[in-house]
JSON list of C-alpha atoms in Angstrom, two decimals:
[
{"chain": "A", "resi": 24, "resn": "GLU", "atom": "CA", "xyz": [0.17, 0.09, 0.10]},
{"chain": "A", "resi": 25, "resn": "ALA", "atom": "CA", "xyz": [1.45, 3.60, -0.60]},
{"chain": "A", "resi": 26, "resn": "GLY", "atom": "CA", "xyz": [2.40, 5.15, 2.67]},
{"chain": "A", "resi": 27, "resn": "VAL", "atom": "CA", "xyz": [1.86, 8.69, 4.09]},
{"chain": "A", "resi": 28, "resn": "ALA", "atom": "CA", "xyz": [2.80, 11.49, 1.61]},
{"chain": "A", "resi": 29, "resn": "GLN", "atom": "CA", "xyz": [3.68, 14.89, 2.77]},
{"chain": "A", "resi": 30, "resn": "SER", "atom": "CA", "xyz": [4.62, 17.84, 0.72]},
{"chain": "A", "resi": 31, "resn": "PRO", "atom": "CA", "xyz": [6.96, 19.73, 0.26]},
{"chain": "A", "resi": 32, "resn": "ARG", "atom": "CA", "xyz": [10.10, 17.57, 1.69]},
{"chain": "A", "resi": 33, "resn": "TYR", "atom": "CA", "xyz": [12.07, 21.17, 2.62]},
{"chain": "A", "resi": 34, "resn": "LYS", "atom": "CA", "xyz": [10.88, 24.77, 2.81]},
{"chain": "A", "resi": 35, "resn": "ILE", "atom": "CA", "xyz": [12.82, 27.97, 3.69]},
{"chain": "A", "resi": 36, "resn": "ILE", "atom": "CA", "xyz": [11.09, 31.15, 5.41]},
{"chain": "A", "resi": 37, "resn": "GLU", "atom": "CA", "xyz": [11.31, 34.21, 6.55]},
{"chain": "A", "resi": 38, "resn": "LYS", "atom": "CA", "xyz": [10.44, 35.01, 9.97]},
{"chain": "A", "resi": 39, "resn": "ARG", "atom": "CA", "xyz": [6.62, 36.43, 9.89]},
{"chain": "A", "resi": 40, "resn": "GLN", "atom": "CA", "xyz": [6.30, 34.57, 6.49]},
{"chain": "A", "resi": 41, "resn": "SER", "atom": "CA", "xyz": [3.37, 32.28, 6.49]},
{"chain": "A", "resi": 42, "resn": "VAL", "atom": "CA", "xyz": [3.72, 28.63, 5.43]},
{"chain": "A", "resi": 43, "resn": "ALA", "atom": "CA", "xyz": [1.44, 25.20, 4.72]},
{"chain": "A", "resi": 44, "resn": "PHE", "atom": "CA", "xyz": [2.10, 21.73, 4.58]},
{"chain": "A", "resi": 45, "resn": "TRP", "atom": "CA", "xyz": [0.19, 18.99, 2.96]},
{"chain": "A", "resi": 46, "resn": "CYS", "atom": "CA", "xyz": [-0.47, 15.71, 4.06]},
{"chain": "A", "resi": 47, "resn": "ASN", "atom": "CA", "xyz": [-2.47, 12.89, 2.05]},
{"chain": "A", "resi": 48, "resn": "PRO", "atom": "CA", "xyz": [-2.88, 10.04, 4.94]},
{"chain": "A", "resi": 49, "resn": "ILE", "atom": "CA", "xyz": [-3.15, 6.17, 3.54]},
{"chain": "A", "resi": 50, "resn": "SER", "atom": "CA", "xyz": [-6.55, 5.26, 2.03]},
{"chain": "A", "resi": 51, "resn": "GLY", "atom": "CA", "xyz": [-9.19, 4.41, 4.62]},
{"chain": "A", "resi": 52, "resn": "HIS", "atom": "CA", "xyz": [-7.30, 5.79, 7.47]},
{"chain": "A", "resi": 53, "resn": "ALA", "atom": "CA", "xyz": [-9.56, 7.59, 9.47]},
{"chain": "A", "resi": 54, "resn": "THR", "atom": "CA", "xyz": [-7.27, 9.32, 12.25]},
{"chain": "A", "resi": 55, "resn": "LEU", "atom": "CA", "xyz": [-4.61, 11.64, 11.20]},
{"chain": "A", "resi": 56, "resn": "TYR", "atom": "CA", "xyz": [-1.78, 13.13, 13.38]},
{"chain": "A", "resi": 57, "resn": "TRP", "atom": "CA", "xyz": [0.27, 16.22, 12.87]},
{"chain": "A", "resi": 58, "resn": "TYR", "atom": "CA", "xyz": [3.50, 15.99, 14.92]},
{"chain": "A", "resi": 59, "resn": "GLN", "atom": "CA", "xyz": [6.08, 18.70, 15.37]},
{"chain": "A", "resi": 60, "resn": "GLN", "atom": "CA", "xyz": [9.63, 17.63, 16.12]},
{"chain": "A", "resi": 61, "resn": "ILE", "atom": "CA", "xyz": [12.15, 20.24, 16.94]},
{"chain": "A", "resi": 62, "resn": "LEU", "atom": "CA", "xyz": [16.00, 18.98, 16.40]},
{"chain": "A", "resi": 63, "resn": "GLY", "atom": "CA", "xyz": [17.41, 16.84, 19.45]},
{"chain": "A", "resi": 64, "resn": "GLN", "atom": "CA", "xyz": [13.68, 16.34, 20.73]},
{"chain": "A", "resi": 65, "resn": "GLY", "atom": "CA", "xyz": [11.20, 13.53, 20.29]},
{"chain": "A", "resi": 66, "resn": "PRO", "atom": "CA", "xyz": [7.83, 14.23, 18.14]},
{"chain": "A", "resi": 67, "resn": "LYS", "atom": "CA", "xyz": [5.49, 16.43, 19.72]},
{"chain": "A", "resi": 68, "resn": "LEU", "atom": "CA", "xyz": [1.83, 15.88, 19.17]},
{"chain": "A", "resi": 69, "resn": "LEU", "atom": "CA", "xyz": [0.07, 18.96, 17.91]},
{"chain": "A", "resi": 70, "resn": "ILE", "atom": "CA", "xyz": [-3.15, 17.81, 16.41]},
{"chain": "A", "resi": 71, "resn": "GLN", "atom": "CA", "xyz": [-5.32, 14.74, 16.11]},
{"chain": "A", "resi": 72, "resn": "PHE", "atom": "CA", "xyz": [-8.25, 14.52, 13.41]},
{"chain": "A", "resi": 73, "resn": "GLN", "atom": "CA", "xyz": [-10.78, 11.50, 13.35]},
{"chain": "A", "resi": 74, "resn": "ASN", "atom": "CA", "xyz": [-12.06, 12.18, 10.21]},
{"chain": "A", "resi": 75, "resn": "ASN", "atom": "CA", "xyz": [-12.79, 15.53, 9.32]},
{"chain": "A", "resi": 76, "resn": "GLY", "atom": "CA", "xyz": [-13.34, 16.36, 13.14]},
{"chain": "A", "resi": 77, "resn": "VAL", "atom": "CA", "xyz": [-10.89, 17.16, 15.92]},
{"chain": "A", "resi": 78, "resn": "VAL", "atom": "CA", "xyz": [-10.11, 14.91, 18.93]},
{"chain": "A", "resi": 79, "resn": "ASP", "atom": "CA", "xyz": [-6.72, 16.72, 20.65]},
{"chain": "A", "resi": 80, "resn": "ASP", "atom": "CA", "xyz": [-5.93, 20.07, 19.53]},
{"chain": "A", "resi": 81, "resn": "SER", "atom": "CA", "xyz": [-4.57, 20.84, 23.30]},
{"chain": "A", "resi": 82, "resn": "GLN", "atom": "CA", "xyz": [-0.61, 21.84, 22.48]},
{"chain": "A", "resi": 83, "resn": "LEU", "atom": "CA", "xyz": [-1.52, 23.52, 18.93]},
{"chain": "A", "resi": 84, "resn": "PRO", "atom": "CA", "xyz": [-0.11, 27.12, 19.31]},
{"chain": "A", "resi": 85, "resn": "LYS", "atom": "CA", "xyz": [-3.78, 28.61, 17.81]},
{"chain": "A", "resi": 86, "resn": "ASP", "atom": "CA", "xyz": [-2.49, 32.24, 18.02]},
{"chain": "A", "resi": 87, "resn": "ARG", "atom": "CA", "xyz": [-0.36, 31.12, 14.84]},
{"chain": "A", "resi": 88, "resn": "PHE", "atom": "CA", "xyz": [-0.97, 27.49, 13.58]},
{"chain": "A", "resi": 89, "resn": "SER", "atom": "CA", "xyz": [-3.91, 25.71, 11.96]},
{"chain": "A", "resi": 90, "resn": "ALA", "atom": "CA", "xyz": [-4.83, 22.88, 10.49]},
{"chain": "A", "resi": 91, "resn": "GLU", "atom": "CA", "xyz": [-8.08, 21.24, 8.69]},
{"chain": "A", "resi": 92, "resn": "ARG", "atom": "CA", "xyz": [-8.92, 17.96, 7.35]},
{"chain": "A", "resi": 93, "resn": "LEU", "atom": "CA", "xyz": [-11.61, 18.44, 4.34]},
{"chain": "A", "resi": 94, "resn": "LYS", "atom": "CA", "xyz": [-13.67, 15.55, 3.67]},
{"chain": "A", "resi": 95, "resn": "GLY", "atom": "CA", "xyz": [-11.85, 13.31, 5.98]},
{"chain": "A", "resi": 96, "resn": "VAL", "atom": "CA", "xyz": [-8.99, 12.72, 3.33]},
{"chain": "A", "resi": 97, "resn": "ASP", "atom": "CA", "xyz": [-6.02, 15.59, 2.91]},
{"chain": "A", "resi": 98, "resn": "SER", "atom": "CA", "xyz": [-4.95, 17.78, 5.60]},
{"chain": "A", "resi": 99, "resn": "THR", "atom": "CA", "xyz": [-3.37, 21.05, 6.04]},
{"chain": "A", "resi": 100, "resn": "LEU", "atom": "CA", "xyz": [-1.11, 22.47, 8.32]},
{"chain": "A", "resi": 101, "resn": "LYS", "atom": "CA", "xyz": [-0.44, 26.42, 8.36]},
{"chain": "A", "resi": 102, "resn": "ILE", "atom": "CA", "xyz": [1.83, 28.52, 10.37]},
{"chain": "A", "resi": 103, "resn": "GLN", "atom": "CA", "xyz": [1.30, 32.48, 10.46]},
{"chain": "A", "resi": 104, "resn": "PRO", "atom": "CA", "xyz": [3.52, 34.23, 11.32]},
{"chain": "A", "resi": 105, "resn": "ALA", "atom": "CA", "xyz": [6.03, 32.27, 11.67]},
{"chain": "A", "resi": 106, "resn": "LYS", "atom": "CA", "xyz": [8.78, 32.54, 14.10]},
{"chain": "A", "resi": 107, "resn": "LEU", "atom": "CA", "xyz": [12.42, 31.15, 14.77]},
{"chain": "A", "resi": 108, "resn": "GLU", "atom": "CA", "xyz": [11.09, 28.37, 16.85]},
{"chain": "A", "resi": 109, "resn": "ASP", "atom": "CA", "xyz": [9.00, 27.07, 14.59]},
{"chain": "A", "resi": 110, "resn": "SER", "atom": "CA", "xyz": [12.05, 25.53, 12.60]},
{"chain": "A", "resi": 111, "resn": "ALA", "atom": "CA", "xyz": [11.61, 21.93, 12.77]},
{"chain": "A", "resi": 112, "resn": "VAL", "atom": "CA", "xyz": [10.63, 19.02, 11.12]},
{"chain": "A", "resi": 113, "resn": "TYR", "atom": "CA", "xyz": [6.32, 18.46, 10.73]},
{"chain": "A", "resi": 114, "resn": "LEU", "atom": "CA", "xyz": [5.58, 14.62, 10.51]},
{"chain": "A", "resi": 115, "resn": "CYS", "atom": "CA", "xyz": [2.22, 13.86, 9.49]},
{"chain": "A", "resi": 116, "resn": "ALA", "atom": "CA", "xyz": [1.01, 10.05, 10.47]},
{"chain": "A", "resi": 117, "resn": "SER", "atom": "CA", "xyz": [-2.15, 8.32, 10.22]},
{"chain": "A", "resi": 118, "resn": "SER", "atom": "CA", "xyz": [-4.14, 5.25, 11.57]},
{"chain": "A", "resi": 119, "resn": "PRO", "atom": "CA", "xyz": [-7.12, 2.86, 10.62]},
{"chain": "A", "resi": 120, "resn": "GLY", "atom": "CA", "xyz": [-8.05, 3.44, 14.21]},
{"chain": "A", "resi": 121, "resn": "GLY", "atom": "CA", "xyz": [-7.09, 2.90, 17.58]},
{"chain": "A", "resi": 122, "resn": "LEU", "atom": "CA", "xyz": [-3.18, 2.35, 18.78]},
{"chain": "A", "resi": 123, "resn": "ASN", "atom": "CA", "xyz": [-3.25, -1.36, 18.48]},
{"chain": "A", "resi": 124, "resn": "TYR", "atom": "CA", "xyz": [-3.34, -0.70, 15.01]},
{"chain": "A", "resi": 125, "resn": "GLY", "atom": "CA", "xyz": [-0.22, 1.54, 14.85]},
{"chain": "A", "resi": 126, "resn": "TYR", "atom": "CA", "xyz": [0.70, 4.86, 13.30]},
{"chain": "A", "resi": 127, "resn": "THR", "atom": "CA", "xyz": [2.35, 5.16, 9.84]},
{"chain": "A", "resi": 128, "resn": "PHE", "atom": "CA", "xyz": [4.41, 8.47, 9.59]},
{"chain": "A", "resi": 129, "resn": "GLY", "atom": "CA", "xyz": [5.32, 10.26, 6.56]},
{"chain": "A", "resi": 130, "resn": "SER", "atom": "CA", "xyz": [8.82, 11.53, 5.58]},
{"chain": "A", "resi": 131, "resn": "GLY", "atom": "CA", "xyz": [8.08, 15.04, 6.90]},
{"chain": "A", "resi": 132, "resn": "THR", "atom": "CA", "xyz": [8.76, 18.56, 5.98]},
{"chain": "A", "resi": 133, "resn": "ARG", "atom": "CA", "xyz": [11.66, 19.95, 7.50]},
{"chain": "A", "resi": 134, "resn": "LEU", "atom": "CA", "xyz": [10.81, 23.98, 8.10]},
{"chain": "A", "resi": 135, "resn": "THR", "atom": "CA", "xyz": [13.82, 26.09, 8.65]},
{"chain": "A", "resi": 136, "resn": "VAL", "atom": "CA", "xyz": [12.71, 29.86, 9.71]},
{"chain": "A", "resi": 137, "resn": "VAL", "atom": "CA", "xyz": [15.42, 32.23, 9.41]},
{"chain": "B", "resi": 5, "resn": "ALA", "atom": "CA", "xyz": [-0.54, 12.38, 31.77]},
{"chain": "B", "resi": 6, "resn": "GLN", "atom": "CA", "xyz": [2.29, 9.96, 30.94]},
{"chain": "B", "resi": 7, "resn": "SER", "atom": "CA", "xyz": [6.02, 10.94, 30.28]},
{"chain": "B", "resi": 8, "resn": "VAL", "atom": "CA", "xyz": [8.59, 9.12, 28.98]},
{"chain": "B", "resi": 9, "resn": "THR", "atom": "CA", "xyz": [12.38, 9.16, 29.78]},
{"chain": "B", "resi": 10, "resn": "GLN", "atom": "CA", "xyz": [15.21, 7.83, 27.74]},
{"chain": "B", "resi": 11, "resn": "LEU", "atom": "CA", "xyz": [17.95, 7.91, 29.94]},
{"chain": "B", "resi": 12, "resn": "ASP", "atom": "CA", "xyz": [21.03, 7.86, 27.30]},
{"chain": "B", "resi": 13, "resn": "SER", "atom": "CA", "xyz": [21.11, 10.54, 24.65]},
{"chain": "B", "resi": 14, "resn": "GLN", "atom": "CA", "xyz": [24.03, 8.54, 22.70]},
{"chain": "B", "resi": 15, "resn": "VAL", "atom": "CA", "xyz": [24.99, 4.88, 22.86]},
{"chain": "B", "resi": 16, "resn": "PRO", "atom": "CA", "xyz": [27.99, 4.10, 20.59]},
{"chain": "B", "resi": 17, "resn": "VAL", "atom": "CA", "xyz": [28.76, 0.31, 20.04]},
{"chain": "B", "resi": 18, "resn": "PHE", "atom": "CA", "xyz": [31.00, -1.92, 18.37]},
{"chain": "B", "resi": 19, "resn": "GLU", "atom": "CA", "xyz": [29.67, -3.89, 15.31]},
{"chain": "B", "resi": 20, "resn": "GLU", "atom": "CA", "xyz": [28.28, -7.61, 16.20]},
{"chain": "B", "resi": 21, "resn": "ALA", "atom": "CA", "xyz": [28.12, -6.25, 20.18]},
{"chain": "B", "resi": 22, "resn": "PRO", "atom": "CA", "xyz": [24.90, -6.18, 21.89]},
{"chain": "B", "resi": 23, "resn": "VAL", "atom": "CA", "xyz": [22.86, -2.99, 22.53]},
{"chain": "B", "resi": 24, "resn": "GLU", "atom": "CA", "xyz": [20.46, -2.06, 24.92]},
{"chain": "B", "resi": 25, "resn": "LEU", "atom": "CA", "xyz": [18.58, 1.39, 25.25]},
{"chain": "B", "resi": 26, "resn": "ARG", "atom": "CA", "xyz": [16.75, 2.26, 28.39]},
{"chain": "B", "resi": 27, "resn": "CYS", "atom": "CA", "xyz": [13.54, 3.72, 28.73]},
{"chain": "B", "resi": 28, "resn": "ASN", "atom": "CA", "xyz": [11.17, 4.46, 31.68]},
{"chain": "B", "resi": 29, "resn": "TYR", "atom": "CA", "xyz": [7.75, 5.72, 32.08]},
{"chain": "B", "resi": 30, "resn": "SER", "atom": "CA", "xyz": [5.31, 7.29, 34.20]},
{"chain": "B", "resi": 31, "resn": "SER", "atom": "CA", "xyz": [1.57, 7.19, 33.90]},
{"chain": "B", "resi": 32, "resn": "SER", "atom": "CA", "xyz": [-1.62, 6.50, 36.13]},
{"chain": "B", "resi": 33, "resn": "VAL", "atom": "CA", "xyz": [-3.24, 4.41, 34.18]},
{"chain": "B", "resi": 34, "resn": "SER", "atom": "CA", "xyz": [-2.45, 1.12, 31.76]},
{"chain": "B", "resi": 35, "resn": "VAL", "atom": "CA", "xyz": [-0.21, 2.16, 29.49]},
{"chain": "B", "resi": 36, "resn": "TYR", "atom": "CA", "xyz": [0.47, 0.75, 25.48]},
{"chain": "B", "resi": 37, "resn": "LEU", "atom": "CA", "xyz": [4.29, 1.29, 24.47]},
{"chain": "B", "resi": 38, "resn": "PHE", "atom": "CA", "xyz": [6.15, 1.51, 21.68]},
{"chain": "B", "resi": 39, "resn": "TRP", "atom": "CA", "xyz": [9.76, 1.76, 19.98]},
{"chain": "B", "resi": 40, "resn": "TYR", "atom": "CA", "xyz": [10.41, 3.43, 16.83]},
{"chain": "B", "resi": 41, "resn": "VAL", "atom": "CA", "xyz": [13.22, 4.24, 15.00]},
{"chain": "B", "resi": 42, "resn": "GLN", "atom": "CA", "xyz": [14.02, 7.03, 12.77]},
{"chain": "B", "resi": 43, "resn": "TYR", "atom": "CA", "xyz": [16.65, 6.84, 9.86]},
{"chain": "B", "resi": 44, "resn": "PRO", "atom": "CA", "xyz": [18.19, 10.24, 8.69]},
{"chain": "B", "resi": 45, "resn": "ASN", "atom": "CA", "xyz": [15.77, 12.54, 6.93]},
{"chain": "B", "resi": 46, "resn": "GLN", "atom": "CA", "xyz": [13.03, 9.71, 6.57]},
{"chain": "B", "resi": 47, "resn": "GLY", "atom": "CA", "xyz": [9.85, 9.38, 9.22]},
{"chain": "B", "resi": 48, "resn": "LEU", "atom": "CA", "xyz": [9.14, 7.28, 11.85]},
{"chain": "B", "resi": 49, "resn": "GLN", "atom": "CA", "xyz": [8.95, 3.16, 11.49]},
{"chain": "B", "resi": 50, "resn": "LEU", "atom": "CA", "xyz": [7.48, 0.99, 13.99]},
{"chain": "B", "resi": 51, "resn": "LEU", "atom": "CA", "xyz": [10.12, -1.45, 15.72]},
{"chain": "B", "resi": 52, "resn": "LEU", "atom": "CA", "xyz": [7.87, -3.03, 18.07]},
{"chain": "B", "resi": 53, "resn": "LYS", "atom": "CA", "xyz": [4.65, -2.32, 20.51]},
{"chain": "B", "resi": 54, "resn": "TYR", "atom": "CA", "xyz": [3.24, -4.01, 23.89]},
{"chain": "B", "resi": 55, "resn": "LEU", "atom": "CA", "xyz": [-0.14, -3.88, 24.00]},
{"chain": "B", "resi": 56, "resn": "SER", "atom": "CA", "xyz": [-0.69, -6.66, 26.12]},
{"chain": "B", "resi": 57, "resn": "GLY", "atom": "CA", "xyz": [0.12, -10.24, 27.26]},
{"chain": "B", "resi": 58, "resn": "SER", "atom": "CA", "xyz": [3.75, -11.79, 27.17]},
{"chain": "B", "resi": 59, "resn": "THR", "atom": "CA", "xyz": [5.91, -8.76, 28.55]},
{"chain": "B", "resi": 60, "resn": "LEU", "atom": "CA", "xyz": [8.90, -10.09, 25.85]},
{"chain": "B", "resi": 61, "resn": "VAL", "atom": "CA", "xyz": [7.82, -8.45, 22.84]},
{"chain": "B", "resi": 62, "resn": "LYS", "atom": "CA", "xyz": [9.66, -9.19, 19.26]},
{"chain": "B", "resi": 63, "resn": "GLY", "atom": "CA", "xyz": [9.78, -6.51, 16.65]},
{"chain": "B", "resi": 64, "resn": "ILE", "atom": "CA", "xyz": [11.73, -6.00, 13.19]},
{"chain": "B", "resi": 65, "resn": "ASN", "atom": "CA", "xyz": [15.61, -6.26, 12.74]},
{"chain": "B", "resi": 66, "resn": "GLY", "atom": "CA", "xyz": [15.77, -8.63, 15.20]},
{"chain": "B", "resi": 67, "resn": "PHE", "atom": "CA", "xyz": [15.15, -6.27, 18.09]},
{"chain": "B", "resi": 68, "resn": "GLU", "atom": "CA", "xyz": [13.17, -7.35, 21.03]},
{"chain": "B", "resi": 69, "resn": "ALA", "atom": "CA", "xyz": [11.81, -5.33, 24.19]},
{"chain": "B", "resi": 70, "resn": "GLU", "atom": "CA", "xyz": [10.85, -6.08, 28.01]},
{"chain": "B", "resi": 71, "resn": "PHE", "atom": "CA", "xyz": [8.12, -4.76, 29.47]},
{"chain": "B", "resi": 72, "resn": "ASN", "atom": "CA", "xyz": [8.67, -4.26, 33.38]},
{"chain": "B", "resi": 73, "resn": "LYS", "atom": "CA", "xyz": [5.37, -2.84, 34.90]},
{"chain": "B", "resi": 74, "resn": "SER", "atom": "CA", "xyz": [7.38, -2.95, 38.67]},
{"chain": "B", "resi": 75, "resn": "GLN", "atom": "CA", "xyz": [10.12, -0.86, 37.39]},
{"chain": "B", "resi": 76, "resn": "THR", "atom": "CA", "xyz": [7.93, 1.28, 34.70]},
{"chain": "B", "resi": 77, "resn": "SER", "atom": "CA", "xyz": [10.52, 0.27, 32.07]},
{"chain": "B", "resi": 78, "resn": "PHE", "atom": "CA", "xyz": [10.55, -1.14, 28.11]},
{"chain": "B", "resi": 79, "resn": "HIS", "atom": "CA", "xyz": [13.84, -1.27, 27.39]},
{"chain": "B", "resi": 80, "resn": "LEU", "atom": "CA", "xyz": [15.16, -2.22, 23.86]},
{"chain": "B", "resi": 81, "resn": "ARG", "atom": "CA", "xyz": [18.01, -4.81, 23.20]},
{"chain": "B", "resi": 82, "resn": "LYS", "atom": "CA", "xyz": [19.30, -6.37, 20.18]},
{"chain": "B", "resi": 83, "resn": "PRO", "atom": "CA", "xyz": [21.88, -9.18, 20.63]},
{"chain": "B", "resi": 84, "resn": "SER", "atom": "CA", "xyz": [24.11, -8.01, 17.55]},
{"chain": "B", "resi": 85, "resn": "VAL", "atom": "CA", "xyz": [24.03, -5.03, 15.67]},
{"chain": "B", "resi": 86, "resn": "HIS", "atom": "CA", "xyz": [25.10, -4.47, 12.44]},
{"chain": "B", "resi": 87, "resn": "ILE", "atom": "CA", "xyz": [25.97, -0.86, 10.77]},
{"chain": "B", "resi": 88, "resn": "SER", "atom": "CA", "xyz": [22.65, -0.73, 9.41]},
{"chain": "B", "resi": 89, "resn": "ASP", "atom": "CA", "xyz": [21.12, -0.17, 13.15]},
{"chain": "B", "resi": 90, "resn": "THR", "atom": "CA", "xyz": [22.81, 3.38, 13.19]},
{"chain": "B", "resi": 91, "resn": "ALA", "atom": "CA", "xyz": [19.47, 5.52, 13.70]},
{"chain": "B", "resi": 92, "resn": "GLU", "atom": "CA", "xyz": [17.54, 7.28, 16.26]},
{"chain": "B", "resi": 93, "resn": "TYR", "atom": "CA", "xyz": [15.17, 5.28, 18.55]},
{"chain": "B", "resi": 94, "resn": "PHE", "atom": "CA", "xyz": [12.48, 6.68, 20.48]},
{"chain": "B", "resi": 95, "resn": "CYS", "atom": "CA", "xyz": [10.17, 4.95, 22.92]},
{"chain": "B", "resi": 96, "resn": "ALA", "atom": "CA", "xyz": [6.78, 6.39, 23.28]},
{"chain": "B", "resi": 97, "resn": "VAL", "atom": "CA", "xyz": [3.68, 5.69, 25.80]},
{"chain": "B", "resi": 98, "resn": "SER", "atom": "CA", "xyz": [0.07, 6.19, 25.29]},
{"chain": "B", "resi": 99, "resn": "ASP", "atom": "CA", "xyz": [-2.57, 5.36, 27.38]},
{"chain": "B", "resi": 100, "resn": "HIS", "atom": "CA", "xyz": [-5.68, 2.85, 26.85]},
{"chain": "B", "resi": 101, "resn": "GLN", "atom": "CA", "xyz": [-8.52, 5.19, 27.01]},
{"chain": "B", "resi": 102, "resn": "GLY", "atom": "CA", "xyz": [-9.47, 8.68, 25.33]},
{"chain": "B", "resi": 103, "resn": "ALA", "atom": "CA", "xyz": [-7.23, 9.84, 22.35]},
{"chain": "B", "resi": 104, "resn": "GLN", "atom": "CA", "xyz": [-4.67, 7.59, 22.44]},
{"chain": "B", "resi": 105, "resn": "LYS", "atom": "CA", "xyz": [-2.06, 9.57, 21.84]},
{"chain": "B", "resi": 106, "resn": "LEU", "atom": "CA", "xyz": [1.49, 8.93, 21.55]},
{"chain": "B", "resi": 107, "resn": "VAL", "atom": "CA", "xyz": [3.95, 10.39, 24.07]},
{"chain": "B", "resi": 108, "resn": "PHE", "atom": "CA", "xyz": [7.77, 10.39, 22.61]},
{"chain": "B", "resi": 109, "resn": "GLY", "atom": "CA", "xyz": [10.80, 10.16, 25.09]},
{"chain": "B", "resi": 110, "resn": "GLN", "atom": "CA", "xyz": [13.94, 12.40, 23.92]},
{"chain": "B", "resi": 111, "resn": "GLY", "atom": "CA", "xyz": [15.30, 9.75, 21.26]},
{"chain": "B", "resi": 112, "resn": "THR", "atom": "CA", "xyz": [18.67, 7.43, 21.78]},
{"chain": "B", "resi": 113, "resn": "ARG", "atom": "CA", "xyz": [21.26, 7.93, 19.10]},
{"chain": "B", "resi": 114, "resn": "LEU", "atom": "CA", "xyz": [22.62, 4.79, 18.46]},
{"chain": "B", "resi": 115, "resn": "THR", "atom": "CA", "xyz": [25.66, 4.66, 16.43]},
{"chain": "B", "resi": 116, "resn": "ILE", "atom": "CA", "xyz": [27.42, 1.70, 15.46]},
{"chain": "B", "resi": 117, "resn": "ASN", "atom": "CA", "xyz": [31.34, 1.46, 14.95]},
{"chain": "B", "resi": 118, "resn": "PRO", "atom": "CA", "xyz": [33.03, -1.21, 12.51]}
]
């Protein structure tokens, strides 16, 4: 089966600019996650979708980050305006259901804010 | 809330030597436990998981881990490592209920020397 697709792979922007990342999960996977991985740290959950509804966005900095999952399939994560500390790899993952099924991660988008 | 501590940020070993990567977790409820591997510029790949049952879990690439409830540990082991095992390894925990989101440790960089 095809994996989780993410684009772009790399992005460099100046602070205060906006940026968007795209994720296409594995077909049929109802649950979609966005994680932020800062260099030298483990991934941190930003937002979790179940179909097109938000399950958990408690760690999403809502003053600058937004995410949506239209029609319960693809998802976009946006940052506006970006700060230097947003430099990180943004990982998308999907799962068919609960954790007993496991997650499948995409390759990530590496964002550098200068 | 759950938390994970990976006790070693870096572990250098010689090829064909055994290795143990240590992971301790904290939770007030029953948990699921996972080990993921991340190769350079790639997403995370599931090595193994403990959901229930036998406390010794076998995963891919010859890795295994043992769940120790009394010591709240889930250490990862491999009896003989290869150069190709060089990567970042992440331990993760989730509770059984609710959103079942994964909480990751900081990661352990395993470096295999010839």
